[in-house]
Amino acid sequence: MPTQAKLTQGSTFRHVVTMSFTGALGLMCMFLVDLVDMLFLSMLGEKEAVAAVGFASSILFFTVSLSIAISIAATALVSRAIGAGDVALAKRRAVNVLAFGILFSSLIVWLLWPNIPHILLFIGAEGRTLDLATGYLQILVLGMPAVMVGMIGSGIMRALGDARRAMYTTLVGGLVNAVLDPIFIFAFGLGVQGAAIASLLARFSMVAVSYYGVVHIHKMLGEFDLMDFLKDLPSISVIAIPAMLTNLSSPLANAIVMEHTSTFGDDAVAAVAIIGRIIPVVFGGLFALSGAVGPILGQNYGAGRFDRMHGAISSAVTYSFIYCLVLCIGLYQLQDCLVSVFNATEETADLIRFFATYVSFSFFFQSLLFIAIAVFNNLGKPLNSTLLNFGRATLGTLPLISLFALFMGAEGILFGQAIGSIIFGCLGFYMARNYIAGLEQKAAEEIIPLDGIRFDEVI
């Protein structure tokens, strides 16, 4: 059981690096398995199989995004309670967010499963590719409640500052997936469906790991009480619903990109699918940034430490720049290797090389948006995150990729996305810095000089 808010002490840069790297290792392991999935399926010599997983990934990203959104609510609510020293409140909110997540994910599975073929057809899948993508998704979607539980458990542990055990949830899931993949794909001869079954079983392993960390190690789940759940439901919804909308914008952008890419043929779709697998593996340290910065901000907000909140933001930017510089250089050097490994056709290879050479560094600016999202989600303005991310997914995607595709072909789709990331990353970061400054000023004004008691509510 936590005895102190550990993220309110020590170097903010060290906390950012530790939380980001541990989160990244877990995420990168999970996404590396997806990359290996793509590699195994490319070895079957059927480009429709690779394209099918590419289309399915757009829908899967939607379900995972919802799980991450609710884990954001768990992290924000639990970390603020821990920062304020109220462990009982933290335990109550942990179990109530978990109950919310299980109910919500079960509802999504019930609504989504029968409509999978129609959704895939809408975003451009057809023929053999449509059939393979449908079978793949109808298996994997059933594991959404397991992903939800695993992500929420990981979020609770991050809120406590236990980055290592939070990492284990996705790390173990990825390792289980990696072991089962070749067995189901090749040994059992199940192909695309085998990859889906292996991933489904791996998702259930995440539940066991997160349950062990939250319940047995930290003892952070209180007893479920319906009245307490109803009492906490507004607090959960205020964060979770805008966070869901925020995270839904990324699948929306991916669906827009995939629909436009499909007009250039299966080779272009395969390239975008491969790039979509490369991005989380290479830039996992940035995707983990929002989840890393959030608990640091939450605990220090609960403790009233605005100096450390400013320090955490500056540390996150420094970390992002160094990370992007090193990884983009590495990606540029390895682009021919990637083309060879995936047996890419000439058109597919051209798009992979274009991404590695001209587009990859735009992820630094996307990391600025991740930082801004962490600020707004954890400090009481999640709707701002929603507006920013939907702005990037719509105004920062559709007009730009349409415009650049007219002059650059399929490469223009990748380039248009990069320009959108630059615009909205800079805008979001500017807004986030101003918002923290405003919170600090408001807190200073609410301190009564006579006895120094602060009446502002930090939870």
Tab-separated table of C-alpha atoms in Angstrom, residues 43-399:
chain	number	residue	atom	x	y	z
A	43	MET	CA	5.799	-14.773	-45.287
A	44	LEU	CA	2.574	-16.484	-46.354
A	45	GLY	CA	3.029	-14.761	-49.712
A	46	GLU	CA	-0.483	-13.306	-49.715
A	47	LYS	CA	-0.548	-9.523	-49.849
A	48	GLU	CA	-4.284	-9.563	-49.064
A	49	ALA	CA	-3.422	-10.970	-45.624
A	50	VAL	CA	-1.135	-8.021	-44.867
A	51	ALA	CA	-3.684	-5.536	-46.193
A	52	ALA	CA	-6.430	-7.246	-44.140
A	53	VAL	CA	-4.518	-6.733	-40.903
A	54	GLY	CA	-3.911	-3.133	-41.958
A	55	PHE	CA	-7.646	-2.497	-42.324
A	56	ALA	CA	-8.407	-4.386	-39.102
A	57	SER	CA	-5.815	-2.345	-37.227
A	58	SER	CA	-7.864	0.809	-37.751
A	59	ILE	CA	-10.775	-0.781	-35.855
A	60	LEU	CA	-8.556	-2.400	-33.214
A	61	PHE	CA	-6.937	0.950	-32.543
A	62	PHE	CA	-10.440	2.241	-31.829
A	63	THR	CA	-11.054	-0.407	-29.138
A	64	VAL	CA	-7.608	-0.001	-27.567
A	65	SER	CA	-8.073	3.781	-27.568
A	66	LEU	CA	-11.254	3.435	-25.540
A	67	SER	CA	-9.403	1.265	-23.014
A	68	ILE	CA	-6.598	3.789	-22.749
A	69	ALA	CA	-9.147	6.594	-22.258
A	70	ILE	CA	-10.676	4.949	-19.214
A	71	SER	CA	-7.226	4.124	-17.849
A	72	ILE	CA	-6.517	7.869	-18.096
A	73	ALA	CA	-9.465	8.487	-15.759
A	74	ALA	CA	-8.054	5.901	-13.330
A	75	THR	CA	-4.604	7.506	-13.419
A	76	ALA	CA	-5.908	11.052	-12.978
A	77	LEU	CA	-8.315	10.321	-10.117
A	78	VAL	CA	-6.052	7.939	-8.206
A	79	SER	CA	-2.895	10.066	-8.575
A	80	ARG	CA	-4.621	13.229	-7.318
A	81	ALA	CA	-5.986	11.357	-4.296
A	82	ILE	CA	-2.544	9.902	-3.556
A	83	GLY	CA	-0.936	13.343	-3.932
A	84	ALA	CA	-3.402	14.728	-1.400
A	85	GLY	CA	-2.675	11.831	0.984
A	86	ASP	CA	-6.168	10.270	0.816
A	87	VAL	CA	-5.459	6.555	0.227
A	88	ALA	CA	-9.034	5.475	1.051
A	89	LEU	CA	-10.400	7.726	-1.688
A	90	ALA	CA	-7.779	6.397	-4.114
A	91	LYS	CA	-8.853	2.784	-3.430
A	92	ARG	CA	-12.528	3.625	-3.839
A	93	ARG	CA	-11.951	5.361	-7.145
A	94	ALA	CA	-9.737	2.538	-8.409
A	95	VAL	CA	-12.445	-0.116	-7.999
A	96	ASN	CA	-15.148	2.152	-9.398
A	97	VAL	CA	-13.176	3.016	-12.550
A	98	LEU	CA	-12.543	-0.703	-13.033
A	99	ALA	CA	-16.271	-1.471	-12.760
A	100	PHE	CA	-17.038	1.344	-15.202
A	101	GLY	CA	-14.500	-0.045	-17.678
A	102	ILE	CA	-15.837	-3.599	-17.581
A	103	LEU	CA	-19.435	-2.490	-18.141
A	104	PHE	CA	-18.524	-0.072	-20.902
A	105	SER	CA	-16.242	-2.465	-22.825
A	106	SER	CA	-18.853	-5.245	-22.713
A	107	LEU	CA	-21.389	-2.850	-24.238
A	108	ILE	CA	-18.954	-1.870	-27.021
A	109	VAL	CA	-18.317	-5.532	-27.915
A	110	TRP	CA	-22.077	-6.158	-28.093
A	111	LEU	CA	-22.549	-3.186	-30.447
A	112	LEU	CA	-19.437	-3.619	-32.582
A	113	TRP	CA	-19.220	-7.358	-33.281
A	114	PRO	CA	-22.167	-7.766	-35.693
A	115	ASN	CA	-21.233	-4.612	-37.613
A	116	ILE	CA	-17.587	-5.445	-38.309
A	117	PRO	CA	-18.050	-6.377	-42.030
A	118	HIS	CA	-19.985	-3.165	-42.722
A	119	ILE	CA	-17.355	-0.981	-41.032
A	120	LEU	CA	-14.506	-2.624	-42.948
A	121	LEU	CA	-16.376	-2.249	-46.217
A	122	PHE	CA	-16.948	1.430	-45.430
A	123	ILE	CA	-13.208	2.121	-44.971
A	124	GLY	CA	-12.285	0.419	-48.241
A	125	ALA	CA	-11.746	-3.313	-47.654
A	126	GLU	CA	-13.171	-5.586	-50.323
A	127	GLY	CA	-13.009	-9.111	-51.723
A	128	ARG	CA	-10.547	-11.523	-50.121
A	129	THR	CA	-9.083	-8.723	-47.984
A	130	LEU	CA	-12.520	-8.004	-46.514
A	131	ASP	CA	-13.121	-11.650	-45.628
A	132	LEU	CA	-9.745	-12.044	-43.919
A	133	ALA	CA	-10.074	-8.763	-42.006
A	134	THR	CA	-13.578	-9.695	-40.809
A	135	GLY	CA	-12.474	-13.073	-39.439
A	136	TYR	CA	-9.454	-11.496	-37.741
A	137	LEU	CA	-11.493	-8.753	-36.064
A	138	GLN	CA	-14.402	-10.907	-34.958
A	139	ILE	CA	-11.985	-12.965	-32.870
A	140	LEU	CA	-9.941	-10.128	-31.419
A	141	VAL	CA	-12.806	-7.812	-30.504
A	142	LEU	CA	-13.992	-10.394	-27.966
A	143	GLY	CA	-10.893	-9.616	-25.909
A	144	MET	CA	-11.743	-5.940	-25.406
A	145	PRO	CA	-12.911	-6.339	-21.749
A	146	ALA	CA	-9.607	-8.073	-20.974
A	147	VAL	CA	-7.651	-5.231	-22.564
A	148	MET	CA	-9.755	-2.764	-20.578
A	149	VAL	CA	-8.977	-4.453	-17.247
A	150	GLY	CA	-5.283	-4.693	-18.083
A	151	MET	CA	-5.031	-1.038	-19.122
A	152	ILE	CA	-6.926	0.242	-16.075
A	153	GLY	CA	-4.770	-1.860	-13.762
A	154	SER	CA	-1.665	-0.482	-15.437
A	155	GLY	CA	-3.046	3.059	-15.067
A	156	ILE	CA	-3.640	2.566	-11.353
A	157	MET	CA	-0.060	1.392	-10.852
A	158	ARG	CA	1.286	4.350	-12.841
A	159	ALA	CA	-0.785	6.646	-10.619
A	160	LEU	CA	1.074	5.180	-7.643
A	161	GLY	CA	4.421	5.746	-9.355
A	162	ASP	CA	5.030	2.000	-9.812
A	163	ALA	CA	6.164	2.244	-13.411
A	164	ARG	CA	7.920	-1.123	-13.372
A	165	ARG	CA	4.869	-3.224	-12.512
A	166	ALA	CA	2.674	-1.143	-14.802
A	167	MET	CA	5.063	-2.132	-17.583
A	168	TYR	CA	4.708	-5.826	-16.792
A	169	THR	CA	1.058	-5.851	-17.874
A	170	THR	CA	1.750	-5.106	-21.529
A	171	LEU	CA	5.198	-6.737	-21.475
A	172	VAL	CA	3.836	-10.123	-20.464
A	173	GLY	CA	0.947	-9.796	-22.906
A	174	GLY	CA	3.398	-9.118	-25.726
A	175	LEU	CA	5.651	-12.019	-24.798
A	176	VAL	CA	2.740	-14.460	-24.620
A	177	ASN	CA	1.592	-13.228	-28.027
A	178	ALA	CA	5.084	-13.673	-29.487
A	179	VAL	CA	5.285	-17.279	-28.297
A	180	LEU	CA	1.812	-18.242	-29.524
A	181	ASP	CA	1.941	-16.471	-32.915
A	182	PRO	CA	4.113	-18.947	-34.887
A	183	ILE	CA	2.286	-21.865	-33.265
A	184	PHE	CA	-1.167	-20.749	-34.399
A	185	ILE	CA	-0.122	-19.171	-37.723
A	186	PHE	CA	2.221	-21.893	-39.014
A	187	ALA	CA	2.069	-25.029	-36.831
A	188	PHE	CA	-1.740	-25.102	-36.826
A	189	GLY	CA	-1.919	-23.561	-40.310
A	190	LEU	CA	-4.544	-21.004	-39.301
A	191	GLY	CA	-2.945	-17.974	-40.980
A	192	VAL	CA	-4.676	-14.674	-40.210
A	193	GLN	CA	-7.144	-16.321	-37.812
A	194	GLY	CA	-4.238	-17.943	-35.983
A	195	ALA	CA	-2.676	-14.526	-35.395
A	196	ALA	CA	-5.995	-13.320	-33.977
A	197	ILE	CA	-6.353	-16.296	-31.610
A	198	ALA	CA	-2.802	-15.830	-30.309
A	199	SER	CA	-3.473	-12.130	-29.658
A	200	LEU	CA	-6.766	-12.912	-27.910
A	201	LEU	CA	-5.098	-15.342	-25.485
A	202	ALA	CA	-2.355	-12.792	-24.813
A	203	ARG	CA	-4.955	-10.197	-23.815
A	204	PHE	CA	-6.232	-12.464	-21.049
A	205	SER	CA	-2.703	-12.843	-19.690
A	206	MET	CA	-2.710	-9.046	-19.188
A	207	VAL	CA	-5.624	-9.378	-16.779
A	208	ALA	CA	-3.745	-11.784	-14.524
A	209	VAL	CA	-0.643	-9.586	-14.349
A	210	SER	CA	-2.488	-6.335	-13.630
A	211	TYR	CA	-4.705	-8.005	-11.021
A	212	TYR	CA	-1.649	-9.326	-9.182
A	213	GLY	CA	0.024	-5.904	-9.087
A	214	VAL	CA	-3.018	-3.868	-8.063
A	215	VAL	CA	-4.601	-6.298	-5.599
A	216	HIS	CA	-1.809	-8.401	-4.129
A	217	ILE	CA	1.113	-5.962	-4.213
A	218	HIS	CA	-0.497	-2.560	-3.645
A	219	LYS	CA	-3.855	-3.649	-2.153
A	220	MET	CA	-5.438	-0.766	-4.026
A	221	LEU	CA	-8.924	-2.072	-4.780
A	222	GLY	CA	-11.567	-1.191	-2.237
A	223	GLU	CA	-14.818	-3.124	-1.884
A	224	PHE	CA	-17.361	-2.343	-4.576
A	225	ASP	CA	-20.361	-0.410	-3.316
A	226	LEU	CA	-23.128	0.620	-5.697
A	227	MET	CA	-23.795	3.926	-3.939
A	228	ASP	CA	-20.099	4.840	-3.993
A	229	PHE	CA	-19.996	3.862	-7.664
A	230	LEU	CA	-22.914	6.165	-8.459
A	231	LYS	CA	-21.242	8.902	-6.396
A	232	ASP	CA	-17.971	8.559	-8.358
A	233	LEU	CA	-19.645	8.110	-11.751
A	234	PRO	CA	-19.750	11.865	-12.540
A	235	SER	CA	-16.046	12.270	-11.640
A	236	ILE	CA	-15.127	9.272	-13.811
A	237	SER	CA	-17.320	10.390	-16.709
A	238	VAL	CA	-16.013	13.964	-16.698
A	239	ILE	CA	-12.541	12.607	-17.478
A	240	ALA	CA	-13.305	9.339	-19.284
A	241	ILE	CA	-15.843	10.562	-21.846
A	242	PRO	CA	-13.738	13.460	-23.216
A	243	ALA	CA	-10.679	11.177	-23.078
A	244	MET	CA	-12.581	8.595	-25.130
A	245	LEU	CA	-13.501	11.237	-27.671
A	246	THR	CA	-9.883	12.389	-27.671
A	247	ASN	CA	-8.599	8.882	-28.326
A	248	LEU	CA	-11.304	8.150	-30.884
A	249	SER	CA	-9.904	10.930	-33.009
A	250	SER	CA	-6.758	8.925	-33.752
A	251	PRO	CA	-8.667	5.928	-35.165
A	252	LEU	CA	-10.768	8.430	-37.075
A	253	ALA	CA	-7.612	9.909	-38.595
A	254	ASN	CA	-6.307	6.408	-39.353
A	255	ALA	CA	-9.584	5.461	-41.024
A	256	ILE	CA	-9.467	8.631	-43.145
A	257	VAL	CA	-5.890	7.871	-44.135
A	258	MET	CA	-6.660	4.223	-44.918
A	259	GLU	CA	-9.696	5.172	-47.008
A	260	HIS	CA	-7.636	7.636	-49.063
A	261	THR	CA	-4.743	5.185	-49.337
A	262	SER	CA	-7.039	2.440	-50.667
A	263	THR	CA	-7.568	4.529	-53.826
A	264	PHE	CA	-3.884	3.939	-54.654
A	265	GLY	CA	-4.217	0.127	-54.495
A	266	ASP	CA	-3.236	-2.746	-52.202
A	267	ASP	CA	0.490	-1.976	-52.457
A	268	ALA	CA	-0.080	1.450	-50.908
A	269	VAL	CA	-2.402	-0.023	-48.252
A	270	ALA	CA	0.238	-2.623	-47.402
A	271	ALA	CA	2.845	0.146	-47.055
A	272	VAL	CA	0.656	2.152	-44.680
A	273	ALA	CA	-0.090	-1.033	-42.723
A	274	ILE	CA	3.630	-1.779	-42.369
A	275	ILE	CA	4.390	1.827	-41.384
A	276	GLY	CA	1.546	1.598	-38.885
A	277	ARG	CA	3.343	-1.336	-37.260
A	278	ILE	CA	6.748	0.365	-37.381
A	279	ILE	CA	5.561	3.602	-35.725
A	280	PRO	CA	4.572	2.179	-32.304
A	281	VAL	CA	7.736	0.067	-32.121
A	282	VAL	CA	10.071	2.947	-32.971
A	283	PHE	CA	8.149	5.739	-31.252
A	284	GLY	CA	6.729	3.786	-28.326
A	285	GLY	CA	8.702	6.038	-25.982
A	286	LEU	CA	6.598	8.964	-27.188
A	287	PHE	CA	3.262	7.167	-27.115
A	288	ALA	CA	4.007	6.337	-23.475
A	289	LEU	CA	4.773	9.990	-22.719
A	290	SER	CA	1.200	11.056	-21.978
A	291	GLY	CA	0.765	8.185	-19.537
A	292	ALA	CA	4.122	9.036	-17.956
A	293	VAL	CA	3.581	12.765	-17.516
A	294	GLY	CA	-0.025	12.390	-16.301
A	295	PRO	CA	0.715	10.747	-12.904
A	296	ILE	CA	3.537	13.222	-12.223
A	297	LEU	CA	1.209	16.136	-12.888
A	298	GLY	CA	-1.635	14.528	-10.926
A	299	GLN	CA	0.360	13.838	-7.777
A	300	ASN	CA	1.994	17.270	-7.780
A	301	TYR	CA	-1.317	18.994	-8.462
A	302	GLY	CA	-2.800	17.141	-5.511
A	303	ALA	CA	0.156	18.306	-3.409
A	304	GLY	CA	0.005	21.895	-4.762
A	305	ARG	CA	3.526	21.722	-6.255
A	306	PHE	CA	3.257	23.917	-9.356
A	307	ASP	CA	7.027	24.347	-9.592
A	308	ARG	CA	7.376	20.611	-10.169
A	309	MET	CA	4.534	20.648	-12.692
A	310	HIS	CA	6.402	23.220	-14.810
A	311	GLY	CA	9.568	21.171	-14.395
A	312	ALA	CA	7.796	17.999	-15.547
A	313	ILE	CA	6.624	19.700	-18.765
A	314	SER	CA	10.112	21.020	-19.578
A	315	SER	CA	11.631	17.622	-18.822
A	316	ALA	CA	9.134	15.920	-21.131
A	317	VAL	CA	10.049	18.214	-24.053
A	318	THR	CA	13.767	17.595	-23.544
A	319	TYR	CA	13.190	13.849	-23.391
A	320	SER	CA	11.044	13.924	-26.559
A	321	PHE	CA	13.588	15.842	-28.612
A	322	ILE	CA	16.495	13.588	-27.696
A	323	TYR	CA	14.399	10.464	-28.231
A	324	CYS	CA	13.172	11.566	-31.672
A	325	LEU	CA	16.600	12.659	-32.846
A	326	VAL	CA	18.209	9.321	-32.004
A	327	LEU	CA	15.363	7.093	-33.227
A	328	CYS	CA	14.758	8.989	-36.491
A	329	ILE	CA	18.428	8.701	-37.420
A	330	GLY	CA	18.267	4.987	-36.666
A	331	LEU	CA	15.092	4.574	-38.733
A	332	TYR	CA	16.694	6.376	-41.674
A	333	GLN	CA	19.706	4.072	-41.543
A	334	LEU	CA	17.560	0.916	-41.367
A	335	GLN	CA	15.004	1.733	-44.060
A	336	ASP	CA	16.470	-0.669	-46.640
A	337	CYS	CA	16.525	-3.421	-44.042
A	338	LEU	CA	12.828	-2.890	-43.352
A	339	VAL	CA	12.011	-3.025	-47.049
A	340	SER	CA	13.879	-6.299	-47.337
A	341	VAL	CA	12.405	-7.877	-44.207
A	342	PHE	CA	8.832	-7.244	-45.341
A	343	ASN	CA	9.452	-8.346	-48.936
A	344	ALA	CA	7.979	-5.029	-50.020
A	345	THR	CA	7.004	-4.400	-53.621
A	346	GLU	CA	8.545	-1.394	-55.364
A	347	GLU	CA	5.620	0.927	-54.618
A	348	THR	CA	5.398	-0.241	-51.013
A	349	ALA	CA	9.155	0.223	-50.580
A	350	ASP	CA	9.028	3.778	-51.937
A	351	LEU	CA	6.451	4.771	-49.331
A	352	ILE	CA	8.418	3.169	-46.486
A	353	ARG	CA	11.575	5.031	-47.555
A	354	PHE	CA	9.674	8.312	-47.867
A	355	PHE	CA	8.365	7.941	-44.330
A	356	ALA	CA	11.779	7.109	-42.881
A	357	THR	CA	13.487	9.984	-44.713
A	358	TYR	CA	11.069	12.903	-44.634
A	359	VAL	CA	8.171	12.238	-42.260
A	360	SER	CA	9.461	10.506	-39.133
A	361	PHE	CA	10.707	13.596	-37.221
A	362	SER	CA	7.188	15.044	-37.237
A	363	PHE	CA	6.615	12.742	-34.270
A	364	PHE	CA	8.506	15.210	-32.092
A	365	PHE	CA	5.711	17.699	-32.713
A	366	GLN	CA	3.150	14.981	-32.106
A	367	SER	CA	4.844	14.402	-28.732
A	368	LEU	CA	4.106	18.049	-27.867
A	369	LEU	CA	0.446	17.237	-28.437
A	370	PHE	CA	0.787	14.159	-26.188
A	371	ILE	CA	2.177	16.394	-23.425
A	372	ALA	CA	-0.682	18.858	-23.848
A	373	ILE	CA	-3.218	16.026	-23.696
A	374	ALA	CA	-1.645	14.789	-20.440
A	375	VAL	CA	-1.946	18.289	-18.984
A	376	PHE	CA	-5.610	18.745	-19.855
A	377	ASN	CA	-6.707	15.178	-19.006
A	378	ASN	CA	-5.078	15.204	-15.573
A	379	LEU	CA	-5.717	18.804	-14.560
A	380	GLY	CA	-9.431	19.181	-15.136
A	381	LYS	CA	-9.856	20.233	-18.790
A	382	PRO	CA	-10.203	16.970	-20.757
A	383	LEU	CA	-12.482	18.659	-23.302
A	384	ASN	CA	-9.489	20.692	-24.510
A	385	SER	CA	-7.725	17.417	-25.320
A	386	THR	CA	-10.772	16.309	-27.277
A	387	LEU	CA	-10.882	19.505	-29.329
A	388	LEU	CA	-7.160	19.391	-30.075
A	389	ASN	CA	-7.093	15.761	-31.112
A	390	PHE	CA	-10.241	16.005	-33.206
A	391	GLY	CA	-8.816	19.119	-34.794
A	392	ARG	CA	-5.719	17.158	-35.762
A	393	ALA	CA	-7.801	14.198	-36.980
A	394	THR	CA	-10.053	16.337	-39.154
A	395	LEU	CA	-8.670	19.781	-40.047
A	396	GLY	CA	-5.122	18.510	-39.608
A	397	THR	CA	-5.674	15.379	-41.690
A	398	LEU	CA	-8.401	15.343	-44.335
A	399	PRO	CA	-7.747	18.667	-46.125
